[in-house]
Amino acid sequence: MSSDAFPQPDIDAVYRAIFQRRDMRHFKKGGTVSPALLQRLLEAAHAAPSVGYMQPWRFIRITDPATRQALQRLVEDERQNTARAMNRRENEFLRLKVEGLQDCAEVLVVCLADQREPYIF
């Protein structure tokens, strides 16, 4: 599809979103995401481009606090491994906040189903 198919204000809005994006490091404790917004976000994620328009990913919504804690422990283990691999930059890396699993309103895991590889381009 050529860019001619989109009006200039739409094109400008996409570029504005790209250049103004920020990673999230702080979350509002106890926040919620409305079901309508969650549905809209998942629909957009499912429509994201992929080779052959296969969208091989799946989304798992984590609502159980114990599962969040287990995920947080895995993330912390990987954070420590990454820090060690950075050698002289280890301490600098450890000062960064790289996760918010216990703070965010929703946890969505993006994954590929087992045995899916033979069917993905």
PDB file of C-alpha atoms in Angstrom, residues 13-119:
ATOM      1  CA  ALA A  13       0.192  11.232  13.610  1.00  0.00           C
ATOM      2  CA  VAL A  14       2.129   7.981  13.089  1.00  0.00           C
ATOM      3  CA  TYR A  15       5.452   9.802  12.989  1.00  0.00           C
ATOM      4  CA  ARG A  16       4.504  11.879  16.045  1.00  0.00           C
ATOM      5  CA  ALA A  17       3.718   8.675  17.962  1.00  0.00           C
ATOM      6  CA  ILE A  18       7.041   7.134  16.913  1.00  0.00           C
ATOM      7  CA  PHE A  19       9.145  10.137  17.899  1.00  0.00           C
ATOM      8  CA  GLN A  20       7.295  10.869  21.160  1.00  0.00           C
ATOM      9  CA  ARG A  21       7.237   7.302  22.468  1.00  0.00           C
ATOM     10  CA  ARG A  22       8.861   6.549  25.791  1.00  0.00           C
ATOM     11  CA  ASP A  23       9.573   3.362  27.634  1.00  0.00           C
ATOM     12  CA  MET A  24       7.635   2.877  30.832  1.00  0.00           C
ATOM     13  CA  ARG A  25       9.629   2.830  34.054  1.00  0.00           C
ATOM     14  CA  HIS A  26       7.023   3.942  36.566  1.00  0.00           C
ATOM     15  CA  PHE A  27       3.513   2.632  36.998  1.00  0.00           C
ATOM     16  CA  LYS A  28       0.475   3.743  38.950  1.00  0.00           C
ATOM     17  CA  LYS A  29       0.055   1.135  41.672  1.00  0.00           C
ATOM     18  CA  GLY A  30      -3.356  -0.444  41.721  1.00  0.00           C
ATOM     19  CA  GLY A  31      -4.169   0.940  38.300  1.00  0.00           C
ATOM     20  CA  THR A  32      -6.535  -0.849  35.983  1.00  0.00           C
ATOM     21  CA  VAL A  33      -7.011  -1.156  32.259  1.00  0.00           C
ATOM     22  CA  SER A  34     -10.601  -1.088  31.122  1.00  0.00           C
ATOM     23  CA  PRO A  35     -11.809  -4.201  29.288  1.00  0.00           C
ATOM     24  CA  ALA A  36     -12.583  -2.072  26.214  1.00  0.00           C
ATOM     25  CA  LEU A  37      -9.051  -0.625  26.111  1.00  0.00           C
ATOM     26  CA  LEU A  38      -7.474  -4.029  26.707  1.00  0.00           C
ATOM     27  CA  GLN A  39      -9.545  -5.460  23.834  1.00  0.00           C
ATOM     28  CA  ARG A  40      -8.501  -2.595  21.546  1.00  0.00           C
ATOM     29  CA  LEU A  41      -4.812  -3.078  22.398  1.00  0.00           C
ATOM     30  CA  LEU A  42      -4.970  -6.831  21.799  1.00  0.00           C
ATOM     31  CA  GLU A  43      -6.764  -6.369  18.483  1.00  0.00           C
ATOM     32  CA  ALA A  44      -4.040  -3.962  17.369  1.00  0.00           C
ATOM     33  CA  ALA A  45      -1.299  -6.327  18.536  1.00  0.00           C
ATOM     34  CA  HIS A  46      -2.876  -9.262  16.701  1.00  0.00           C
ATOM     35  CA  ALA A  47      -2.958  -7.169  13.520  1.00  0.00           C
ATOM     36  CA  ALA A  48       0.730  -6.195  13.725  1.00  0.00           C
ATOM     37  CA  PRO A  49       2.695  -6.984  10.563  1.00  0.00           C
ATOM     38  CA  SER A  50       4.416 -10.325  10.176  1.00  0.00           C
ATOM     39  CA  VAL A  51       5.956 -12.260   7.301  1.00  0.00           C
ATOM     40  CA  GLY A  52       3.167 -13.772   5.251  1.00  0.00           C
ATOM     41  CA  TYR A  53       0.647 -12.114   7.572  1.00  0.00           C
ATOM     42  CA  MET A  54       0.872 -15.182   9.808  1.00  0.00           C
ATOM     43  CA  GLN A  55       0.826 -13.424  13.198  1.00  0.00           C
ATOM     44  CA  PRO A  56       2.399 -16.452  14.897  1.00  0.00           C
ATOM     45  CA  TRP A  57       2.421 -14.879  18.338  1.00  0.00           C
ATOM     46  CA  ARG A  58       0.002 -15.501  21.136  1.00  0.00           C
ATOM     47  CA  PHE A  59      -0.798 -13.341  24.130  1.00  0.00           C
ATOM     48  CA  ILE A  60      -1.194 -14.680  27.635  1.00  0.00           C
ATOM     49  CA  ARG A  61      -2.789 -12.428  30.236  1.00  0.00           C
ATOM     50  CA  ILE A  62      -1.268 -12.982  33.673  1.00  0.00           C
ATOM     51  CA  THR A  63      -3.712 -12.194  36.474  1.00  0.00           C
ATOM     52  CA  ASP A  64      -2.481 -14.473  39.263  1.00  0.00           C
ATOM     53  CA  PRO A  65      -0.243 -12.629  41.770  1.00  0.00           C
ATOM     54  CA  ALA A  66       1.871 -15.750  42.396  1.00  0.00           C
ATOM     55  CA  THR A  67       2.553 -16.084  38.662  1.00  0.00           C
ATOM     56  CA  ARG A  68       3.572 -12.422  38.519  1.00  0.00           C
ATOM     57  CA  GLN A  69       5.986 -13.052  41.385  1.00  0.00           C
ATOM     58  CA  ALA A  70       7.443 -16.095  39.618  1.00  0.00           C
ATOM     59  CA  LEU A  71       7.900 -14.078  36.418  1.00  0.00           C
ATOM     60  CA  GLN A  72       9.510 -11.277  38.401  1.00  0.00           C
ATOM     61  CA  ARG A  73      12.030 -13.740  39.851  1.00  0.00           C
ATOM     62  CA  LEU A  74      12.895 -14.974  36.335  1.00  0.00           C
ATOM     63  CA  VAL A  75      13.325 -11.398  35.119  1.00  0.00           C
ATOM     64  CA  GLU A  76      15.571 -10.602  38.091  1.00  0.00           C
ATOM     65  CA  ASP A  77      17.732 -13.660  37.373  1.00  0.00           C
ATOM     66  CA  GLU A  78      18.135 -12.522  33.767  1.00  0.00           C
ATOM     67  CA  ARG A  79      18.856  -8.955  34.892  1.00  0.00           C
ATOM     68  CA  GLN A  80      21.689 -10.249  37.090  1.00  0.00           C
ATOM     69  CA  ASN A  81      23.040 -12.440  34.244  1.00  0.00           C
ATOM     70  CA  THR A  82      22.943  -9.499  31.841  1.00  0.00           C
ATOM     71  CA  ALA A  83      24.695  -7.253  34.351  1.00  0.00           C
ATOM     72  CA  ARG A  84      27.492  -9.793  34.839  1.00  0.00           C
ATOM     73  CA  ALA A  85      27.902 -10.109  31.065  1.00  0.00           C
ATOM     74  CA  MET A  86      28.387  -6.337  30.815  1.00  0.00           C
ATOM     75  CA  ASN A  87      31.644  -6.569  32.778  1.00  0.00           C
ATOM     76  CA  ARG A  88      32.764  -3.046  33.721  1.00  0.00           C
ATOM     77  CA  ARG A  89      29.267  -1.624  33.057  1.00  0.00           C
ATOM     78  CA  GLU A  90      27.616  -4.069  35.493  1.00  0.00           C
ATOM     79  CA  ASN A  91      26.926  -1.534  38.241  1.00  0.00           C
ATOM     80  CA  GLU A  92      25.649   1.037  35.760  1.00  0.00           C
ATOM     81  CA  PHE A  93      23.190  -1.499  34.348  1.00  0.00           C
ATOM     82  CA  LEU A  94      22.000  -2.601  37.800  1.00  0.00           C
ATOM     83  CA  ARG A  95      20.961   0.980  38.604  1.00  0.00           C
ATOM     84  CA  LEU A  96      18.400   0.904  35.770  1.00  0.00           C
ATOM     85  CA  LYS A  97      14.787  -0.070  36.395  1.00  0.00           C
ATOM     86  CA  VAL A  98      14.128  -2.727  33.776  1.00  0.00           C
ATOM     87  CA  GLU A  99      10.840  -4.217  34.904  1.00  0.00           C
ATOM     88  CA  GLY A 100       7.598  -3.369  36.627  1.00  0.00           C
ATOM     89  CA  LEU A 101       5.790  -6.689  36.887  1.00  0.00           C
ATOM     90  CA  GLN A 102       4.584  -5.999  40.408  1.00  0.00           C
ATOM     91  CA  ASP A 103       3.595  -2.404  39.665  1.00  0.00           C
ATOM     92  CA  CYS A 104       1.771  -2.428  36.319  1.00  0.00           C
ATOM     93  CA  ALA A 105      -1.983  -2.828  35.918  1.00  0.00           C
ATOM     94  CA  GLU A 106      -1.760  -5.659  33.361  1.00  0.00           C
ATOM     95  CA  VAL A 107       0.833  -8.253  32.380  1.00  0.00           C
ATOM     96  CA  LEU A 108       0.616  -9.612  28.858  1.00  0.00           C
ATOM     97  CA  VAL A 109       3.174 -12.181  27.740  1.00  0.00           C
ATOM     98  CA  VAL A 110       3.902 -12.382  24.019  1.00  0.00           C
ATOM     99  CA  CYS A 111       4.972 -15.866  22.994  1.00  0.00           C
ATOM    100  CA  LEU A 112       5.089 -18.509  20.294  1.00  0.00           C
ATOM    101  CA  ALA A 113       3.307 -21.802  20.823  1.00  0.00           C
ATOM    102  CA  ASP A 114       5.523 -24.903  21.061  1.00  0.00           C
ATOM    103  CA  GLN A 115       5.988 -26.824  17.828  1.00  0.00           C
ATOM    104  CA  ARG A 116       4.952 -23.749  15.840  1.00  0.00           C
ATOM    105  CA  GLU A 117       8.337 -23.273  14.097  1.00  0.00           C
ATOM    106  CA  PRO A 118       7.648 -25.565  11.081  1.00  0.00           C
ATOM    107  CA  TYR A 119       4.689 -23.385  10.132  1.00  0.00           C
TER     108      TYR A 119
END
